[in-house]
Tab-separated table of C-alpha atoms in Angstrom:
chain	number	residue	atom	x	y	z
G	151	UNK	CA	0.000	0.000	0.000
G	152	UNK	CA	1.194	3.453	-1.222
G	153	UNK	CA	1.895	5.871	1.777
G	154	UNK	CA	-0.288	9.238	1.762
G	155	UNK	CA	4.109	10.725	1.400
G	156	UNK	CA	4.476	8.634	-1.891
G	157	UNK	CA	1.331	9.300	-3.442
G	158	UNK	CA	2.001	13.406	-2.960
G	159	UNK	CA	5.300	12.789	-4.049
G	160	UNK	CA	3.674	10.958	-7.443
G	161	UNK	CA	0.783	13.662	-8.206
G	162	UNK	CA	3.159	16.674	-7.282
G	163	UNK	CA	5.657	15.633	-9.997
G	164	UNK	CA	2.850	14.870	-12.861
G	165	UNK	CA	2.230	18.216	-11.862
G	166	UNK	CA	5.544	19.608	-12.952
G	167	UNK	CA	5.932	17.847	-15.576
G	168	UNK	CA	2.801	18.970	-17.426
G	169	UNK	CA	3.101	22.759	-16.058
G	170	UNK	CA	6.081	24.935	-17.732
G	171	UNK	CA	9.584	25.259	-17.006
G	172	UNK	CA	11.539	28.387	-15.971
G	173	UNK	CA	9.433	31.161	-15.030
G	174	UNK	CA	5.947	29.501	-15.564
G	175	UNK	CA	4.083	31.378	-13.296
G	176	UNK	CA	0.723	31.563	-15.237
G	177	UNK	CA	-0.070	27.932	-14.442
G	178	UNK	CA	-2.046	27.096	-11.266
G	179	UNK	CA	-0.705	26.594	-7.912
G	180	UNK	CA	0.519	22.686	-6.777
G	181	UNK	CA	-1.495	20.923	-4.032
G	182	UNK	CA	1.110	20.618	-2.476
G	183	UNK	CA	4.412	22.170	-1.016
G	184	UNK	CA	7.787	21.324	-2.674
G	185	UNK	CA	11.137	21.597	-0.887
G	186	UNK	CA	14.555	20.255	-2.801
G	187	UNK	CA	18.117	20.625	-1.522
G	188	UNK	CA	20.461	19.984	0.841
G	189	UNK	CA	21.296	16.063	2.502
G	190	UNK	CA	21.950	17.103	5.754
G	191	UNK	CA	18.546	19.419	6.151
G	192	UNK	CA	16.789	16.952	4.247
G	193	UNK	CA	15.537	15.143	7.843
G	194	UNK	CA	14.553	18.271	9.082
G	195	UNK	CA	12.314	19.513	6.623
G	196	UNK	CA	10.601	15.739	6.313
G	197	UNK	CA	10.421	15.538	9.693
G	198	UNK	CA	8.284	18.929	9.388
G	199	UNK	CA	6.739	17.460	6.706
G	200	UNK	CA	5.311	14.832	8.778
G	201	UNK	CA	3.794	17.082	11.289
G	202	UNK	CA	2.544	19.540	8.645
G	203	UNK	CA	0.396	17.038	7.235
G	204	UNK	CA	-0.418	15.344	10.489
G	205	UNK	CA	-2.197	18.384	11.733
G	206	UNK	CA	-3.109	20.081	8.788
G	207	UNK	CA	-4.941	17.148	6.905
G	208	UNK	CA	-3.811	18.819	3.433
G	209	UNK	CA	-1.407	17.176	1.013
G	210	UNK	CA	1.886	15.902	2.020
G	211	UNK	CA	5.150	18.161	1.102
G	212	UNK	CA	6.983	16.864	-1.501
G	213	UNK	CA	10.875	16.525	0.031
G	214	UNK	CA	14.062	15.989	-1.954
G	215	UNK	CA	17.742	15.255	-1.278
G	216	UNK	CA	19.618	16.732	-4.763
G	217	UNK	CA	22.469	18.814	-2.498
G	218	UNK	CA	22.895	21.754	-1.809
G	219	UNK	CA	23.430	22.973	-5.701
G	220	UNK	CA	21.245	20.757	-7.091
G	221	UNK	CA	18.595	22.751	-4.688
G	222	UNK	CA	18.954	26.075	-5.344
G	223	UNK	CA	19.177	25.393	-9.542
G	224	UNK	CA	15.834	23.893	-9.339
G	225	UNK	CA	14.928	26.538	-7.306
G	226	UNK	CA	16.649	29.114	-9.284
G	227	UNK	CA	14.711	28.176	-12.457
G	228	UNK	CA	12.017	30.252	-12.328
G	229	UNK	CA	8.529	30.920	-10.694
G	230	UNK	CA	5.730	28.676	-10.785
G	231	UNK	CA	4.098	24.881	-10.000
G	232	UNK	CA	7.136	24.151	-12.398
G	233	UNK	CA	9.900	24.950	-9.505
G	234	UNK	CA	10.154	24.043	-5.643
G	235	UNK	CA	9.204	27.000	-3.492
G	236	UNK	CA	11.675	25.836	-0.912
G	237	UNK	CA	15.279	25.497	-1.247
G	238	UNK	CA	16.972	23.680	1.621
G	239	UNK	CA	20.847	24.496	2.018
G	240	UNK	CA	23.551	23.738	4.251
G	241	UNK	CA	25.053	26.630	3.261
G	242	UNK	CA	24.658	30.576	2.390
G	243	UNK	CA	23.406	31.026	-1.183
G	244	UNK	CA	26.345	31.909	-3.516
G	245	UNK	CA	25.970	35.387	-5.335
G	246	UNK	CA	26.444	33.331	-8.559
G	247	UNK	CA	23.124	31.040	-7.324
G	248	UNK	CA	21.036	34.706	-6.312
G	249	UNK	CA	22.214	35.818	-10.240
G	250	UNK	CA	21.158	33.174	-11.192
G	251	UNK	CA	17.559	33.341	-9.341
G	252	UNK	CA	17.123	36.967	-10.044
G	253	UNK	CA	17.618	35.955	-13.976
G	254	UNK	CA	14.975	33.462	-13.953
G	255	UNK	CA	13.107	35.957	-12.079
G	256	UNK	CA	12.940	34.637	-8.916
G	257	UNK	CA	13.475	38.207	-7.843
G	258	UNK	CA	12.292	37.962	-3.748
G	259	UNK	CA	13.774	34.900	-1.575
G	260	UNK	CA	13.486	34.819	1.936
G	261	UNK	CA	16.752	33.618	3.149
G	262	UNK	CA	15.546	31.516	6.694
G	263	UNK	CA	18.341	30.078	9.219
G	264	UNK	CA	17.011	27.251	10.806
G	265	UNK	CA	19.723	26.131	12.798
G	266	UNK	CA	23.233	24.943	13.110
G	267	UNK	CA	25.042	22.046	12.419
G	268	UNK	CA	28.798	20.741	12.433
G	269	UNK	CA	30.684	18.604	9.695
G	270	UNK	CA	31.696	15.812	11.309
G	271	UNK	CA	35.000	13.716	10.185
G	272	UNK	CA	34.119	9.898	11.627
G	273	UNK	CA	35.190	6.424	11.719
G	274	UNK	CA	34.169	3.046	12.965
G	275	UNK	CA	33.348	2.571	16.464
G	276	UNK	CA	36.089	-0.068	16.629
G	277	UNK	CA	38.155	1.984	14.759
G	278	UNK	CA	41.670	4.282	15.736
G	279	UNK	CA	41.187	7.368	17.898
G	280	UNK	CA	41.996	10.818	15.365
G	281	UNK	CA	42.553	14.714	17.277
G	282	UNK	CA	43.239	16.319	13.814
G	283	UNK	CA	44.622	19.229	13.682
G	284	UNK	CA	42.610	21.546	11.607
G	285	UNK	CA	46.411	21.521	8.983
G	286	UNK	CA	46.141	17.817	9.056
G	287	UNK	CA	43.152	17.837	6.679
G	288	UNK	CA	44.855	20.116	4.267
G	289	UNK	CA	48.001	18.012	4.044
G	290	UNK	CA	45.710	14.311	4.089
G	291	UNK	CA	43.177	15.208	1.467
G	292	UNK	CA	44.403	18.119	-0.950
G	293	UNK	CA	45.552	17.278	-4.474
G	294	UNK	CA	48.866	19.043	-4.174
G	295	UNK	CA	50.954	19.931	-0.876
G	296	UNK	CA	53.975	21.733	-0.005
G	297	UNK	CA	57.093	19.427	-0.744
G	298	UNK	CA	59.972	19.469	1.180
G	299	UNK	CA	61.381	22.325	-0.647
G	300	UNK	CA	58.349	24.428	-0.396
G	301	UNK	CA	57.322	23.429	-3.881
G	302	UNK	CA	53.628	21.931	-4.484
G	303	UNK	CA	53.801	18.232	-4.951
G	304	UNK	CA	51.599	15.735	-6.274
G	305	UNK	CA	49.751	14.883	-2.077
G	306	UNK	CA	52.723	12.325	-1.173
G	307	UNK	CA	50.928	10.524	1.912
G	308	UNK	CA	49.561	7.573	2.034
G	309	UNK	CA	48.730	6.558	6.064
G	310	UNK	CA	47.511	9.236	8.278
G	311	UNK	CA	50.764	9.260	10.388
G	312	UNK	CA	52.931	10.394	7.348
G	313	UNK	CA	50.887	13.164	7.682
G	314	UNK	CA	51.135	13.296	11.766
G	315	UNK	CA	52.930	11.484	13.828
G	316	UNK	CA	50.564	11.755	16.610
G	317	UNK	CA	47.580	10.185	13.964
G	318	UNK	CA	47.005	6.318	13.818
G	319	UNK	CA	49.109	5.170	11.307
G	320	UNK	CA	46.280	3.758	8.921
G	321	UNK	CA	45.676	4.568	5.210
G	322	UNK	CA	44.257	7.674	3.857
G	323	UNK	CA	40.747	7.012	2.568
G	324	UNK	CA	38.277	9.477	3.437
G	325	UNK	CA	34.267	9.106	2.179
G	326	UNK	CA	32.714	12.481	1.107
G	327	UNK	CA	30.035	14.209	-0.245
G	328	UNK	CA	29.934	15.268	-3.945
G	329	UNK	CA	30.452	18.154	-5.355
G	330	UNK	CA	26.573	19.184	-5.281
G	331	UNK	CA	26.429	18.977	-1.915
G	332	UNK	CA	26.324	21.980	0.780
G	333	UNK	CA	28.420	19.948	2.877
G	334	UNK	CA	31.069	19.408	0.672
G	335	UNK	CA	31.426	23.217	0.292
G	336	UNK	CA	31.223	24.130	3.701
G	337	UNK	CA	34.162	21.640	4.560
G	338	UNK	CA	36.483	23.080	2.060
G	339	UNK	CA	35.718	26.768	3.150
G	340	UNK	CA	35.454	25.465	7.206
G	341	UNK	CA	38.267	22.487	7.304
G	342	UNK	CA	40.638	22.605	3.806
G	343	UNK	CA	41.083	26.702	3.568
G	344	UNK	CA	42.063	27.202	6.986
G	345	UNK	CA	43.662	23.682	7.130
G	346	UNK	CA	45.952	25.406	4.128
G	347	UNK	CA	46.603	28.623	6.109
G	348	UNK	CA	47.944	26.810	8.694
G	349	UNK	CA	51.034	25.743	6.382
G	350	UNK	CA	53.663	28.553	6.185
G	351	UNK	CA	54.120	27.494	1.805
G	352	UNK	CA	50.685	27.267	1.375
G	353	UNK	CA	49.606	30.581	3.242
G	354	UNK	CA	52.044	32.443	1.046
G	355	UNK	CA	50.439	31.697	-1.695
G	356	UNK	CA	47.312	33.676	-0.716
G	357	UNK	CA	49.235	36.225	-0.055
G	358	UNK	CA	50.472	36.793	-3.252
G	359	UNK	CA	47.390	35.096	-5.558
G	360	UNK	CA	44.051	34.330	-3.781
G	361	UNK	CA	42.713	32.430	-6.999
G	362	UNK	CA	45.956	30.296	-7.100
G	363	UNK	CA	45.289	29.777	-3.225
G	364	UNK	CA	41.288	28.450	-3.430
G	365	UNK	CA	42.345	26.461	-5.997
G	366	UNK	CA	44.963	24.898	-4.214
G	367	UNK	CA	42.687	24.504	-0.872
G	368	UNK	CA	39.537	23.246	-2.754
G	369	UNK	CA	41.011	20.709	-4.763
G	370	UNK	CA	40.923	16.836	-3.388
G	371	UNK	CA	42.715	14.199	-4.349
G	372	UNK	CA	41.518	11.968	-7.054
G	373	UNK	CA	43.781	9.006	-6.486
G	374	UNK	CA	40.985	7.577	-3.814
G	375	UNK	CA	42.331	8.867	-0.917
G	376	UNK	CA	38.858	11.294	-1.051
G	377	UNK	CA	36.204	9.224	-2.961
G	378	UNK	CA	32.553	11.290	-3.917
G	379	UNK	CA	30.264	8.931	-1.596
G	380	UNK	CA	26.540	10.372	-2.884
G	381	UNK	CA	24.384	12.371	-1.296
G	382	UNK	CA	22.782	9.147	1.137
G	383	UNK	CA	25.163	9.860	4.618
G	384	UNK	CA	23.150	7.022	5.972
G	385	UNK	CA	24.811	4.891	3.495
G	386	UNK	CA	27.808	6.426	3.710
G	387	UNK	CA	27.598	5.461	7.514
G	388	UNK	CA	27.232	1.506	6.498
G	389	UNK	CA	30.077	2.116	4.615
G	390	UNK	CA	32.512	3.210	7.354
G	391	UNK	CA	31.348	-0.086	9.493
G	392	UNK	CA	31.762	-2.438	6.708
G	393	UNK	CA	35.433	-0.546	5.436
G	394	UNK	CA	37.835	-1.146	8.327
G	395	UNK	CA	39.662	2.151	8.688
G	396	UNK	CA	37.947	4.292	6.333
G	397	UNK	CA	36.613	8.279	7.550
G	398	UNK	CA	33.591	9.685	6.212
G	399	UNK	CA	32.734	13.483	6.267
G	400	UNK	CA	29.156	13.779	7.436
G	401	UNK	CA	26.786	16.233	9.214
G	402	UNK	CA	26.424	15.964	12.886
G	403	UNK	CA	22.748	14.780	13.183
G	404	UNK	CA	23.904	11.729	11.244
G	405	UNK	CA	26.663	11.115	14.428
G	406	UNK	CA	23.529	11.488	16.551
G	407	UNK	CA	21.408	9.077	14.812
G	408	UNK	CA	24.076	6.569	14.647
G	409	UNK	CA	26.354	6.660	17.849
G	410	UNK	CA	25.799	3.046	18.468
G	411	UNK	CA	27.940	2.340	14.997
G	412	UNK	CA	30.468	5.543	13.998
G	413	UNK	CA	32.632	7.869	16.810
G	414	UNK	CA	33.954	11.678	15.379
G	415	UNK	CA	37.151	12.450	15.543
G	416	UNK	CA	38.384	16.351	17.443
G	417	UNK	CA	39.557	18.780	15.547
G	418	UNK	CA	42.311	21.060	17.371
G	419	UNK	CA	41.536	19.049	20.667
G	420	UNK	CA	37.595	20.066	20.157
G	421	UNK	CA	35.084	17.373	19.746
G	422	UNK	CA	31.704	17.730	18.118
G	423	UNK	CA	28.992	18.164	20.245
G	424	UNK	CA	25.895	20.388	20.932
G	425	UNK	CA	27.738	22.539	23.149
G	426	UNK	CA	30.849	22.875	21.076
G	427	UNK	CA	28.684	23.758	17.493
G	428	UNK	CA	26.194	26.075	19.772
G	429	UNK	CA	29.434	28.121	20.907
G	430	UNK	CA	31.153	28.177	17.822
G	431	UNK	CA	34.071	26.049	19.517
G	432	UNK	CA	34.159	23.541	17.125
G	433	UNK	CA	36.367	24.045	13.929
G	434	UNK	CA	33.921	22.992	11.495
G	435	UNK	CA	30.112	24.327	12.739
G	436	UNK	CA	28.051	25.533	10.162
G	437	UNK	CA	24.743	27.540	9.609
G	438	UNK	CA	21.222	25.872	8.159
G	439	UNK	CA	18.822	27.477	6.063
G	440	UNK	CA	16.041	27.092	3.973
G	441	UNK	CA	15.378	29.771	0.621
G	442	UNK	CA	12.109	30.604	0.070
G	443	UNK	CA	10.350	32.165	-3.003
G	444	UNK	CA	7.705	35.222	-1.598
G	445	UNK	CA	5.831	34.902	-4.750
G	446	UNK	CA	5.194	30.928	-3.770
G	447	UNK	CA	3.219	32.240	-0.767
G	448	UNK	CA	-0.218	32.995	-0.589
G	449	UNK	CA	-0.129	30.736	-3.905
G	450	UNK	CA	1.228	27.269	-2.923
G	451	UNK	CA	-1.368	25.968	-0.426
G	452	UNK	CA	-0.276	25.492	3.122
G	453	UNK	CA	3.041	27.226	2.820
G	454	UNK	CA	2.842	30.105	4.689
G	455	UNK	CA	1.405	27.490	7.084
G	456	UNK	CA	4.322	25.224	6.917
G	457	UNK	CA	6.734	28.065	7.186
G	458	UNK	CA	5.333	28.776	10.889
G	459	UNK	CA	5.131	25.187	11.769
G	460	UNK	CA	9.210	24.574	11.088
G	461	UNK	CA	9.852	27.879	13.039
G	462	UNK	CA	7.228	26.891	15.695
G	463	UNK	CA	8.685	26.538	19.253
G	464	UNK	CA	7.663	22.525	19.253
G	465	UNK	CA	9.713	22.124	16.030
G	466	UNK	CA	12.642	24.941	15.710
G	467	UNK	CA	13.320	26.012	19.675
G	468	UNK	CA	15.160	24.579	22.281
G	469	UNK	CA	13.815	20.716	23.161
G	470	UNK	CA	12.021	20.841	19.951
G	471	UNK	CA	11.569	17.876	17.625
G	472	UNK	CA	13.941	18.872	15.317
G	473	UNK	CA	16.657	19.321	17.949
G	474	UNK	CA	15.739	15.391	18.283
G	475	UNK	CA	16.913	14.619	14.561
G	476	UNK	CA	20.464	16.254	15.449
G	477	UNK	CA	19.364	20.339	14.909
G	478	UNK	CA	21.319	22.281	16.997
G	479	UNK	CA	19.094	25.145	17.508
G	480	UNK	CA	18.905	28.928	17.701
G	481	UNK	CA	18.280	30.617	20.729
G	482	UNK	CA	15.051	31.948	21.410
G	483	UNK	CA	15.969	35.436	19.908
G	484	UNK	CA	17.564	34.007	16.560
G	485	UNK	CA	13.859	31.262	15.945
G	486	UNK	CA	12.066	35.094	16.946
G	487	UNK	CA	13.675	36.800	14.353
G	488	UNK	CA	13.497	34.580	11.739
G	489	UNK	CA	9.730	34.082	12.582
G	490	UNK	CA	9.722	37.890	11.823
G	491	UNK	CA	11.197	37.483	8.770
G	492	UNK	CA	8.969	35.820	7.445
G	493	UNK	CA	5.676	37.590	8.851
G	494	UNK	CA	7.185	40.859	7.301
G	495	UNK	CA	7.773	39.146	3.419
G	496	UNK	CA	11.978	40.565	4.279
G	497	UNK	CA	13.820	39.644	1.281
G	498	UNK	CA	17.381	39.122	0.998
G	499	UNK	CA	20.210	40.959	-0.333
G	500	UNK	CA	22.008	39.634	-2.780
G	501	UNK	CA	25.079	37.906	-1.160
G	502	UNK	CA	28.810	39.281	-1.238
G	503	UNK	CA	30.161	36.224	-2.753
């Protein structure tokens, strides 16, 4: 028997497909609300999906895990029944992505943080104990490294303590998102740009050429030391119990959902935890959000709805449900204020970057 979920899921994308493309705003609104994005905030909006259609008896929101990117360029494509009205991110939208929107003419989004998070680096329960320092990701994962000459090399290491000493000496082979996802991007800005700062050769590079510098920080290795894992972390969990030594990059509400199975490693002697992302402690916390399109409301039924239900107190605030799943919420003020956000219609300025 099809669940009420599945059958939404079905009729919301017959929908699309017989509705236009970018910009097709003259069809006639969905039945139900579409959200597309990010892996890690995926559980959070379903979860308020759930409840949404619990109480509300209306359709059930349409949810999808594409990334990050993948996300916002649906989103991006235009206004209509043809395009999500909810972008889900684990990340700030790029300037690039808001171009891209305001092209399409997506031309007010409501930029919502819902939380925080932190990207976890994990192994096996049974496996070695790892306090990276933040460095030791740079010189484990990047494509080229300093040689001994201060020259980049072609990444040299093969086991963890070539890289440190202090590290388990076990192979390099670290599971990661792709390069659609949110998460991938925040831990090359979070973990692998200040991990290349913190080598003398590397830092004066960005001194002299910041391009030359990103590129050199942002670039993994492609001999399998980093190997793309998909978007499913809850696969890419399985994977780290059945590959003996292995690491996977994750978000933290997939450490929380699966403590029995994977352990984190520290980064710079910090550990991930509520506390430590809350405070800012921990290396590699990040901001949640969720884009929204202002035209989409009032038109999409039940979204202005839904909008109040994830920023509810039950769902968004402290002891919530979504601070079950793994959210590490706002404070009180920060769910206020972006509650206000969206009562007032605020739009967002286009990002810096």
């Amino acid at each position: 028997m099809k669940t009420p979920l599945i059958l939404a899921v079905a009729a919301t994308a017959l929908l699309a497909a017989c509705g236009p493309q970018a910009g097709g705003g003259g069809q006639g609104p969905r039945d139900a609300i579409w959200a597309a994005g990010s892996s890690t905030v995926f559980p959070f909006t379903s979860r308020v999906a759930e409840n949404f259609q619990r109480t509300s008896g209306g359709a059930a929101p349409r949810v999808e895990s594409l990334g990050t990117g993948g996300g916002i360029q649906a989103f991006c494509s235009g206004v209509g029944p043809a395009t999500p009205d909810i972008a889900n991110a684990s990340r700030p939208m790029k300037a690039s992505e808001f171009d891209l929107c305001a092209e399409n003419g997506v031309t007010d989004i409501i930029e919502i943080q819902i939380g925080y998070d932190g990207i976890v680096v994990a192994t096996a329960r049974d496996g070695g104990d790892f306090d990276f320092r933040i460095q030791d990701l740079y010189l484990g994962l990047a494509k080229e490294v300093p040689g001994a000459d201060g020259q980049l090399v072609a990444n040299p290491n093969t086991t963890w303590a070539q890289v440190n000493p202090a590290l388990p000496d076990q192979r390099i082979q670290v599971y990661g998102p792709p390069t659609t996802s949110g998460t991938r991007d925040a831990f090359l800005e979070l973990g692998m740009t200040p991990g290349a700062q913190a080598v003398p050769a590397a830092a004066a590079i960005e001194t002299s050429d910041e391009d030359r510098f990103e590129a050199l920080a942002h670039t993994l290795r492609e001999d399998n030391a980093w190997i793309d894992a998909g978007e499913n972390d809850n696969a890419m969990v399985q994977t780290l119990t059945r590959t003996p030594g292995s690491l996977g990059v994750f978000g933290y509400s997939f450490l929380e959902q699966n403590l029995d199975s994977v352990k984190a490693a520290s980064i710079n002697g910090v550990s991930p935890s509520f506390e430590t992302i809350s405070d800012g402690s921990y290396p590699l916390a990040r901001s949640l959000f969720i884009y929204v399109k202002k035209a989409h409301i009032g038109v999409t039924p039940g979204l202005n709805e839904f909008l109040q239900e994830f920023l509810s107190d039950a769902s968004a605030g402290s002891g919530g449900y979504l601070q079950d799943r793994g959210l590490v919420p706002l404070s009180a003020d920060g769910v206020a204020a972006e509650r206000a956000k969206v009562e007032a219609g605020t739009a967002m300025a286009r990002p810096a970057e």
